[in-house]
């Protein structure tokens, strides 16, 4: 839609950037005149009180619901970000990557019910076995990394350099786990 359209264009037909700014304005107590001024600056003149009222009753409510869903998702995954940071700080990037992949896979599977699993087994049995094997492999690799980290710490105490970082095999496993989701 071009900026040339004027009063006949409802706010809900304007670009998302303009709608977001209008919605933030309304959420913060702005008036219809404030919303009209935002539209005017974006090249959409002639917005009136009825346009803003219509927007507030429709697209703005959807915007508010979307903001609420985003906030819920942020809160839901904030602890996972903290977990990855903990592993990155304490266990290195390889362990953090594997822990994140394992957590994402387990999280995706938490919403799967028995009926879904039965259907998956009936339709594509190799997929469920691949998921189970990947979970098992990720858990084993994470345990191996922790063991290796302890061994590396012991070897550093003995004066030997420790090896850290993601190997190509680690990256391939993480990518494979992400593709299963």
mmCIF file of N, CA and C in Angstrom, residues 45-164:
data_model
loop_
_atom_site.group_PDB
_atom_site.id
_atom_site.type_symbol
_atom_site.label_atom_id
_atom_site.label_comp_id
_atom_site.label_asym_id
_atom_site.label_seq_id
_atom_site.Cartn_x
_atom_site.Cartn_y
_atom_site.Cartn_z
ATOM 1 N N UNK A 45 -2.699 10.964 5.893
ATOM 2 C CA UNK A 45 -3.439 12.099 6.447
ATOM 3 C C UNK A 45 -4.931 11.792 6.511
ATOM 4 N N UNK A 46 -5.648 12.594 7.255
ATOM 5 C CA UNK A 46 -7.096 12.510 7.310
ATOM 6 C C UNK A 46 -7.664 11.465 8.248
ATOM 7 N N UNK A 47 -6.854 10.905 9.133
ATOM 8 C CA UNK A 47 -7.379 9.931 10.089
ATOM 9 C C UNK A 47 -8.245 10.673 11.099
ATOM 10 N N UNK A 48 -9.446 10.150 11.325
ATOM 11 C CA UNK A 48 -10.374 10.819 12.234
ATOM 12 C C UNK A 48 -10.665 9.944 13.450
ATOM 13 N N UNK A 49 -11.500 10.465 14.336
ATOM 14 C CA UNK A 49 -11.824 9.769 15.588
ATOM 15 C C UNK A 49 -12.473 8.416 15.321
ATOM 16 N N UNK A 50 -13.335 8.324 14.306
ATOM 17 C CA UNK A 50 -13.997 7.056 14.007
ATOM 18 C C UNK A 50 -12.991 6.012 13.513
ATOM 19 N N UNK A 51 -11.989 6.443 12.706
ATOM 20 C CA UNK A 51 -10.946 5.513 12.255
ATOM 21 C C UNK A 51 -10.214 4.911 13.453
ATOM 22 N N UNK A 52 -9.898 5.754 14.421
ATOM 23 C CA UNK A 52 -9.166 5.294 15.604
ATOM 24 C C UNK A 52 -10.058 4.399 16.455
ATOM 25 N N UNK A 53 -11.323 4.744 16.594
ATOM 26 C CA UNK A 53 -12.260 3.910 17.359
ATOM 27 C C UNK A 53 -12.384 2.528 16.720
ATOM 28 N N UNK A 54 -12.534 2.498 15.405
ATOM 29 C CA UNK A 54 -12.625 1.213 14.695
ATOM 30 C C UNK A 54 -11.348 0.392 14.898
ATOM 31 N N UNK A 55 -10.214 1.068 14.820
ATOM 32 C CA UNK A 55 -8.935 0.376 15.006
ATOM 33 C C UNK A 55 -8.830 -0.162 16.435
ATOM 34 N N UNK A 56 -9.222 0.651 17.396
ATOM 35 C CA UNK A 56 -9.136 0.257 18.811
ATOM 36 C C UNK A 56 -10.003 -0.981 19.087
ATOM 37 N N UNK A 57 -11.160 -1.086 18.435
ATOM 38 C CA UNK A 57 -12.074 -2.210 18.646
ATOM 39 C C UNK A 57 -11.623 -3.478 17.922
ATOM 40 N N UNK A 58 -10.792 -3.358 16.920
ATOM 41 C CA UNK A 58 -10.398 -4.522 16.127
ATOM 42 C C UNK A 58 -8.918 -4.845 16.218
ATOM 43 N N UNK A 59 -8.159 -4.269 15.306
ATOM 44 C CA UNK A 59 -6.741 -4.608 15.175
ATOM 45 C C UNK A 59 -5.933 -4.288 16.430
ATOM 46 N N UNK A 60 -6.309 -3.245 17.146
ATOM 47 C CA UNK A 60 -5.575 -2.903 18.368
ATOM 48 C C UNK A 60 -5.742 -3.990 19.427
ATOM 49 N N UNK A 61 -6.954 -4.550 19.544
ATOM 50 C CA UNK A 61 -7.164 -5.651 20.498
ATOM 51 C C UNK A 61 -6.319 -6.860 20.123
ATOM 52 N N UNK A 62 -6.237 -7.144 18.819
ATOM 53 C CA UNK A 62 -5.375 -8.243 18.357
ATOM 54 C C UNK A 62 -3.923 -7.958 18.697
ATOM 55 N N UNK A 63 -3.504 -6.705 18.538
ATOM 56 C CA UNK A 63 -2.136 -6.309 18.866
ATOM 57 C C UNK A 63 -1.864 -6.525 20.355
ATOM 58 N N UNK A 64 -2.835 -6.124 21.196
ATOM 59 C CA UNK A 64 -2.674 -6.322 22.642
ATOM 60 C C UNK A 64 -2.548 -7.806 22.982
ATOM 61 N N UNK A 65 -3.373 -8.639 22.361
ATOM 62 C CA UNK A 65 -3.308 -10.093 22.607
ATOM 63 C C UNK A 65 -1.959 -10.636 22.159
ATOM 64 N N UNK A 66 -1.449 -10.166 21.030
ATOM 65 C CA UNK A 66 -0.140 -10.601 20.527
ATOM 66 C C UNK A 66 0.968 -10.191 21.493
ATOM 67 N N UNK A 67 0.878 -8.977 22.035
ATOM 68 C CA UNK A 67 1.876 -8.514 23.005
ATOM 69 C C UNK A 67 1.860 -9.378 24.253
ATOM 70 N N UNK A 68 0.657 -9.767 24.677
ATOM 71 C CA UNK A 68 0.524 -10.621 25.855
ATOM 72 C C UNK A 68 1.144 -11.998 25.598
ATOM 73 N N UNK A 69 0.893 -12.544 24.398
ATOM 74 C CA UNK A 69 1.492 -13.845 24.053
ATOM 75 C C UNK A 69 3.017 -13.754 24.021
ATOM 76 N N UNK A 70 3.530 -12.650 23.473
ATOM 77 C CA UNK A 70 4.992 -12.467 23.439
ATOM 78 C C UNK A 70 5.576 -12.379 24.842
ATOM 79 N N UNK A 71 4.899 -11.672 25.721
ATOM 80 C CA UNK A 71 5.375 -11.534 27.101
ATOM 81 C C UNK A 71 5.347 -12.883 27.809
ATOM 82 N N UNK A 72 4.294 -13.661 27.569
ATOM 83 C CA UNK A 72 4.201 -14.997 28.152
ATOM 84 C C UNK A 72 5.341 -15.873 27.652
ATOM 85 N N UNK A 73 5.618 -15.808 26.360
ATOM 86 C CA UNK A 73 6.709 -16.603 25.787
ATOM 87 C C UNK A 73 8.052 -16.170 26.376
ATOM 88 N N UNK A 74 8.251 -14.863 26.521
ATOM 89 C CA UNK A 74 9.509 -14.379 27.119
ATOM 90 C C UNK A 74 9.674 -14.911 28.536
ATOM 91 N N UNK A 75 8.601 -14.846 29.307
ATOM 92 C CA UNK A 75 8.662 -15.337 30.687
ATOM 93 C C UNK A 75 8.886 -16.840 30.720
ATOM 94 N N UNK A 76 8.249 -17.552 29.798
ATOM 95 C CA UNK A 76 8.371 -19.008 29.760
ATOM 96 C C UNK A 76 9.795 -19.444 29.409
ATOM 97 N N UNK A 77 10.468 -18.694 28.548
ATOM 98 C CA UNK A 77 11.779 -19.119 28.089
ATOM 99 C C UNK A 77 12.938 -18.394 28.766
ATOM 100 N N UNK A 78 12.642 -17.447 29.651
ATOM 101 C CA UNK A 78 13.711 -16.714 30.318
ATOM 102 C C UNK A 78 14.615 -17.651 31.103
ATOM 103 N N UNK A 79 14.041 -18.638 31.786
ATOM 104 C CA UNK A 79 14.856 -19.557 32.570
ATOM 105 C C UNK A 79 15.735 -20.406 31.664
ATOM 106 N N UNK A 80 15.281 -20.659 30.435
ATOM 107 C CA UNK A 80 16.098 -21.445 29.506
ATOM 108 C C UNK A 80 17.311 -20.646 29.051
ATOM 109 N N UNK A 81 17.117 -19.350 28.858
ATOM 110 C CA UNK A 81 18.240 -18.490 28.501
ATOM 111 C C UNK A 81 19.253 -18.478 29.645
ATOM 112 N N UNK A 82 18.750 -18.397 30.866
ATOM 113 C CA UNK A 82 19.639 -18.436 32.032
ATOM 114 C C UNK A 82 20.393 -19.762 32.101
ATOM 115 N N UNK A 83 19.701 -20.860 31.772
ATOM 116 C CA UNK A 83 20.342 -22.174 31.775
ATOM 117 C C UNK A 83 21.482 -22.229 30.757
ATOM 118 N N UNK A 84 21.228 -21.715 29.561
ATOM 119 C CA UNK A 84 22.265 -21.719 28.526
ATOM 120 C C UNK A 84 23.444 -20.849 28.964
ATOM 121 N N UNK A 85 23.154 -19.698 29.567
ATOM 122 C CA UNK A 85 24.238 -18.834 30.054
ATOM 123 C C UNK A 85 25.063 -19.549 31.127
ATOM 124 N N UNK A 86 24.375 -20.262 32.009
ATOM 125 C CA UNK A 86 25.072 -21.002 33.066
ATOM 126 C C UNK A 86 26.007 -22.030 32.456
ATOM 127 N N UNK A 87 25.496 -22.806 31.504
ATOM 128 C CA UNK A 87 26.348 -23.805 30.857
ATOM 129 C C UNK A 87 27.485 -23.147 30.092
ATOM 130 N N UNK A 88 27.200 -22.032 29.432
ATOM 131 C CA UNK A 88 28.241 -21.345 28.677
ATOM 132 C C UNK A 88 29.334 -20.828 29.612
ATOM 133 N N UNK A 89 28.921 -20.302 30.775
ATOM 134 C CA UNK A 89 29.897 -19.774 31.720
ATOM 135 C C UNK A 89 30.673 -20.888 32.425
ATOM 136 N N UNK A 90 29.957 -21.951 32.797
ATOM 137 C CA UNK A 90 30.581 -22.994 33.606
ATOM 138 C C UNK A 90 31.087 -24.187 32.806
ATOM 139 N N UNK A 91 30.436 -24.472 31.677
ATOM 140 C CA UNK A 91 30.783 -25.694 30.978
ATOM 141 C C UNK A 91 31.310 -25.503 29.577
ATOM 142 N N UNK A 92 31.307 -24.313 29.061
ATOM 143 C CA UNK A 92 31.796 -24.077 27.722
ATOM 144 C C UNK A 92 30.678 -24.064 26.695
ATOM 145 N N UNK A 93 30.988 -23.525 25.504
ATOM 146 C CA UNK A 93 29.955 -23.364 24.472
ATOM 147 C C UNK A 93 29.412 -24.678 23.939
ATOM 148 N N UNK A 94 30.238 -25.708 23.866
ATOM 149 C CA UNK A 94 29.754 -26.996 23.355
ATOM 150 C C UNK A 94 28.689 -27.568 24.283
ATOM 151 N N UNK A 95 28.949 -27.524 25.566
ATOM 152 C CA UNK A 95 27.989 -28.034 26.533
ATOM 153 C C UNK A 95 26.720 -27.184 26.519
ATOM 154 N N UNK A 96 26.875 -25.872 26.373
ATOM 155 C CA UNK A 96 25.711 -24.989 26.318
ATOM 156 C C UNK A 96 24.853 -25.313 25.100
ATOM 157 N N UNK A 97 25.476 -25.544 23.964
ATOM 158 C CA UNK A 97 24.736 -25.868 22.747
ATOM 159 C C UNK A 97 23.984 -27.176 22.872
ATOM 160 N N UNK A 98 24.647 -28.184 23.403
ATOM 161 C CA UNK A 98 23.988 -29.480 23.576
ATOM 162 C C UNK A 98 22.860 -29.392 24.602
ATOM 163 N N UNK A 99 23.106 -28.669 25.691
ATOM 164 C CA UNK A 99 22.062 -28.521 26.705
ATOM 165 C C UNK A 99 20.851 -27.785 26.127
ATOM 166 N N UNK A 100 21.096 -26.771 25.321
ATOM 167 C CA UNK A 100 19.997 -26.023 24.708
ATOM 168 C C UNK A 100 19.224 -26.905 23.732
ATOM 169 N N UNK A 101 19.940 -27.664 22.903
ATOM 170 C CA UNK A 101 19.272 -28.560 21.957
ATOM 171 C C UNK A 101 18.441 -29.603 22.688
ATOM 172 N N UNK A 102 19.001 -30.166 23.742
ATOM 173 C CA UNK A 102 18.287 -31.167 24.530
ATOM 174 C C UNK A 102 17.040 -30.560 25.161
ATOM 175 N N UNK A 103 17.175 -29.383 25.720
ATOM 176 C CA UNK A 103 16.044 -28.716 26.362
ATOM 177 C C UNK A 103 14.950 -28.400 25.347
ATOM 178 N N UNK A 104 15.320 -27.910 24.154
ATOM 179 C CA UNK A 104 14.323 -27.588 23.137
ATOM 180 C C UNK A 104 13.591 -28.837 22.669
ATOM 181 N N UNK A 105 14.337 -29.909 22.483
ATOM 182 C CA UNK A 105 13.725 -31.156 22.049
ATOM 183 C C UNK A 105 12.769 -31.684 23.120
ATOM 184 N N UNK A 106 13.210 -31.673 24.373
ATOM 185 C CA UNK A 106 12.343 -32.135 25.458
ATOM 186 C C UNK A 106 11.113 -31.241 25.602
ATOM 187 N N UNK A 107 11.281 -29.940 25.427
ATOM 188 C CA UNK A 107 10.165 -29.005 25.523
ATOM 189 C C UNK A 107 9.153 -29.262 24.414
ATOM 190 N N UNK A 108 9.645 -29.505 23.200
ATOM 191 C CA UNK A 108 8.747 -29.790 22.082
ATOM 192 C C UNK A 108 7.978 -31.083 22.325
ATOM 193 N N UNK A 109 8.641 -32.047 22.921
ATOM 194 C CA UNK A 109 8.003 -33.336 23.166
ATOM 195 C C UNK A 109 7.025 -33.290 24.343
ATOM 196 N N UNK A 110 7.160 -32.313 25.213
ATOM 197 C CA UNK A 110 6.285 -32.255 26.387
ATOM 198 C C UNK A 110 4.823 -32.054 26.012
ATOM 199 N N UNK A 111 4.563 -31.462 24.865
ATOM 200 C CA UNK A 111 3.193 -31.249 24.426
ATOM 201 C C UNK A 111 2.627 -32.398 23.611
ATOM 202 N N UNK A 112 3.413 -33.445 23.401
ATOM 203 C CA UNK A 112 2.973 -34.579 22.593
ATOM 204 C C UNK A 112 2.265 -35.571 23.506
ATOM 205 N N UNK A 113 1.054 -35.971 23.118
ATOM 206 C CA UNK A 113 0.334 -36.934 23.940
ATOM 207 C C UNK A 113 0.466 -38.340 23.359
ATOM 208 N N UNK A 114 -0.062 -39.312 24.067
ATOM 209 C CA UNK A 114 0.074 -40.715 23.655
ATOM 210 C C UNK A 114 -0.546 -40.960 22.286
ATOM 211 N N UNK A 115 -1.669 -40.318 21.999
ATOM 212 C CA UNK A 115 -2.306 -40.480 20.695
ATOM 213 C C UNK A 115 -1.425 -39.991 19.558
ATOM 214 N N UNK A 116 -0.742 -38.852 19.812
ATOM 215 C CA UNK A 116 0.175 -38.321 18.802
ATOM 216 C C UNK A 116 1.321 -39.294 18.547
ATOM 217 N N UNK A 117 1.844 -39.861 19.623
ATOM 218 C CA UNK A 117 2.962 -40.809 19.486
ATOM 219 C C UNK A 117 2.508 -42.056 18.734
ATOM 220 N N UNK A 118 1.301 -42.552 19.057
ATOM 221 C CA UNK A 118 0.776 -43.730 18.349
ATOM 222 C C UNK A 118 0.623 -43.432 16.863
ATOM 223 N N UNK A 119 0.105 -42.264 16.543
ATOM 224 C CA UNK A 119 -0.051 -41.883 15.135
ATOM 225 C C UNK A 119 1.292 -41.787 14.441
ATOM 226 N N UNK A 120 2.262 -41.179 15.129
ATOM 227 C CA UNK A 120 3.591 -41.041 14.554
ATOM 228 C C UNK A 120 4.236 -42.402 14.313
ATOM 229 N N UNK A 121 4.085 -43.298 15.279
ATOM 230 C CA UNK A 121 4.641 -44.643 15.123
ATOM 231 C C UNK A 121 3.957 -45.360 13.967
ATOM 232 N N UNK A 122 2.642 -45.220 13.865
ATOM 233 C CA UNK A 122 1.906 -45.881 12.785
ATOM 234 C C UNK A 122 2.283 -45.306 11.423
ATOM 235 N N UNK A 123 2.410 -43.972 11.346
ATOM 236 C CA UNK A 123 2.698 -43.326 10.066
ATOM 237 C C UNK A 123 4.177 -43.390 9.686
ATOM 238 N N UNK A 124 5.033 -43.046 10.636
ATOM 239 C CA UNK A 124 6.468 -42.966 10.353
ATOM 240 C C UNK A 124 7.253 -43.467 11.555
ATOM 241 N N UNK A 125 7.347 -44.772 11.728
ATOM 242 C CA UNK A 125 8.025 -45.305 12.920
ATOM 243 C C UNK A 125 9.482 -44.864 13.025
ATOM 244 N N UNK A 126 10.122 -44.637 11.905
ATOM 245 C CA UNK A 126 11.535 -44.237 11.956
ATOM 246 C C UNK A 126 11.715 -42.874 12.621
ATOM 247 N N UNK A 127 10.717 -41.995 12.515
ATOM 248 C CA UNK A 127 10.819 -40.662 13.109
ATOM 249 C C UNK A 127 10.870 -40.729 14.636
ATOM 250 N N UNK A 128 9.980 -41.513 15.240
ATOM 251 C CA UNK A 128 9.958 -41.582 16.706
ATOM 252 C C UNK A 128 11.242 -42.210 17.222
ATOM 253 N N UNK A 129 11.752 -43.207 16.507
ATOM 254 C CA UNK A 129 13.001 -43.834 16.938
ATOM 255 C C UNK A 129 14.175 -42.876 16.768
ATOM 256 N N UNK A 130 14.127 -42.044 15.727
ATOM 257 C CA UNK A 130 15.172 -41.038 15.527
ATOM 258 C C UNK A 130 15.149 -40.025 16.666
ATOM 259 N N UNK A 131 13.947 -39.610 17.074
ATOM 260 C CA UNK A 131 13.824 -38.654 18.184
ATOM 261 C C UNK A 131 14.365 -39.265 19.475
ATOM 262 N N UNK A 132 13.975 -40.517 19.748
ATOM 263 C CA UNK A 132 14.447 -41.191 20.970
ATOM 264 C C UNK A 132 15.960 -41.344 20.945
ATOM 265 N N UNK A 133 16.503 -41.745 19.805
ATOM 266 C CA UNK A 133 17.955 -41.915 19.689
ATOM 267 C C UNK A 133 18.664 -40.569 19.859
ATOM 268 N N UNK A 134 18.107 -39.523 19.271
ATOM 269 C CA UNK A 134 18.714 -38.192 19.401
ATOM 270 C C UNK A 134 18.715 -37.739 20.850
ATOM 271 N N UNK A 135 17.590 -37.923 21.552
ATOM 272 C CA UNK A 135 17.542 -37.580 22.976
ATOM 273 C C UNK A 135 18.601 -38.343 23.753
ATOM 274 N N UNK A 136 18.686 -39.628 23.494
ATOM 275 C CA UNK A 136 19.664 -40.462 24.177
ATOM 276 C C UNK A 136 21.090 -40.006 23.867
ATOM 277 N N UNK A 137 21.351 -39.737 22.588
ATOM 278 C CA UNK A 137 22.684 -39.288 22.179
ATOM 279 C C UNK A 137 23.047 -37.949 22.823
ATOM 280 N N UNK A 138 22.088 -37.028 22.851
ATOM 281 C CA UNK A 138 22.359 -35.724 23.449
ATOM 282 C C UNK A 138 22.651 -35.854 24.941
ATOM 283 N N UNK A 139 21.876 -36.681 25.634
ATOM 284 C CA UNK A 139 22.116 -36.890 27.067
ATOM 285 C C UNK A 139 23.499 -37.514 27.290
ATOM 286 N N UNK A 140 23.845 -38.531 26.487
ATOM 287 C CA UNK A 140 25.147 -39.182 26.614
ATOM 288 C C UNK A 140 26.277 -38.193 26.322
ATOM 289 N N UNK A 141 26.106 -37.409 25.248
ATOM 290 C CA UNK A 141 27.143 -36.440 24.895
ATOM 291 C C UNK A 141 27.316 -35.384 25.975
ATOM 292 N N UNK A 142 26.209 -34.966 26.568
ATOM 293 C CA UNK A 142 26.287 -33.982 27.643
ATOM 294 C C UNK A 142 27.034 -34.569 28.839
ATOM 295 N N UNK A 143 26.729 -35.813 29.174
ATOM 296 C CA UNK A 143 27.439 -36.490 30.270
ATOM 297 C C UNK A 143 28.916 -36.655 29.919
ATOM 298 N N UNK A 144 29.219 -37.018 28.676
ATOM 299 C CA UNK A 144 30.613 -37.149 28.240
ATOM 300 C C UNK A 144 31.355 -35.821 28.352
ATOM 301 N N UNK A 145 30.680 -34.732 27.955
ATOM 302 C CA UNK A 145 31.314 -33.411 28.035
ATOM 303 C C UNK A 145 31.627 -33.039 29.473
ATOM 304 N N UNK A 146 30.708 -33.349 30.359
ATOM 305 C CA UNK A 146 30.947 -33.036 31.769
ATOM 306 C C UNK A 146 32.118 -33.858 32.301
ATOM 307 N N UNK A 147 32.165 -35.124 31.901
ATOM 308 C CA UNK A 147 33.277 -35.972 32.315
ATOM 309 C C UNK A 147 34.589 -35.430 31.742
ATOM 310 N N UNK A 148 34.579 -35.079 30.453
ATOM 311 C CA UNK A 148 35.778 -34.539 29.819
ATOM 312 C C UNK A 148 36.211 -33.229 30.467
ATOM 313 N N UNK A 149 35.227 -32.403 30.865
ATOM 314 C CA UNK A 149 35.557 -31.144 31.526
ATOM 315 C C UNK A 149 36.273 -31.413 32.845
ATOM 316 N N UNK A 150 35.792 -32.422 33.582
ATOM 317 C CA UNK A 150 36.468 -32.773 34.839
ATOM 318 C C UNK A 150 37.883 -33.278 34.553
ATOM 319 N N UNK A 151 38.008 -34.098 33.500
ATOM 320 C CA UNK A 151 39.336 -34.620 33.145
ATOM 321 C C UNK A 151 40.251 -33.499 32.682
ATOM 322 N N UNK A 152 39.700 -32.541 31.898
ATOM 323 C CA UNK A 152 40.502 -31.400 31.443
ATOM 324 C C UNK A 152 40.963 -30.550 32.616
ATOM 325 N N UNK A 153 40.065 -30.346 33.581
ATOM 326 C CA UNK A 153 40.427 -29.566 34.764
ATOM 327 C C UNK A 153 41.552 -30.266 35.517
ATOM 328 N N UNK A 154 41.455 -31.591 35.591
ATOM 329 C CA UNK A 154 42.516 -32.342 36.271
ATOM 330 C C UNK A 154 43.821 -32.260 35.500
ATOM 331 N N UNK A 155 43.750 -32.302 34.152
ATOM 332 C CA UNK A 155 44.983 -32.240 33.360
ATOM 333 C C UNK A 155 45.611 -30.853 33.407
ATOM 334 N N UNK A 156 44.779 -29.806 33.521
ATOM 335 C CA UNK A 156 45.317 -28.447 33.647
ATOM 336 C C UNK A 156 46.100 -28.329 34.943
ATOM 337 N N UNK A 157 45.573 -28.973 35.984
ATOM 338 C CA UNK A 157 46.288 -28.968 37.251
ATOM 339 C C UNK A 157 47.636 -29.670 37.110
ATOM 340 N N UNK A 158 47.698 -30.633 36.196
ATOM 341 C CA UNK A 158 48.953 -31.350 35.942
ATOM 342 C C UNK A 158 49.845 -30.614 34.954
ATOM 343 N N UNK A 159 49.377 -29.456 34.426
ATOM 344 C CA UNK A 159 50.192 -28.670 33.511
ATOM 345 C C UNK A 159 49.936 -28.946 32.046
ATOM 346 N N UNK A 160 48.945 -29.748 31.684
ATOM 347 C CA UNK A 160 48.611 -30.030 30.287
ATOM 348 C C UNK A 160 47.511 -29.074 29.844
ATOM 349 N N UNK A 161 47.547 -28.610 28.560
ATOM 350 C CA UNK A 161 46.499 -27.699 28.087
ATOM 351 C C UNK A 161 45.167 -28.439 27.881
ATOM 352 N N UNK A 162 44.074 -27.776 28.182
ATOM 353 C CA UNK A 162 42.734 -28.356 28.001
ATOM 354 C C UNK A 162 42.212 -28.010 26.615
ATOM 355 N N UNK A 163 41.404 -28.905 26.016
ATOM 356 C CA UNK A 163 40.791 -28.645 24.722
ATOM 357 C C UNK A 163 39.321 -28.305 24.941
ATOM 358 N N UNK A 164 38.874 -27.208 24.301
ATOM 359 C CA UNK A 164 37.476 -26.808 24.421
ATOM 360 C C UNK A 164 36.932 -26.422 23.059
#
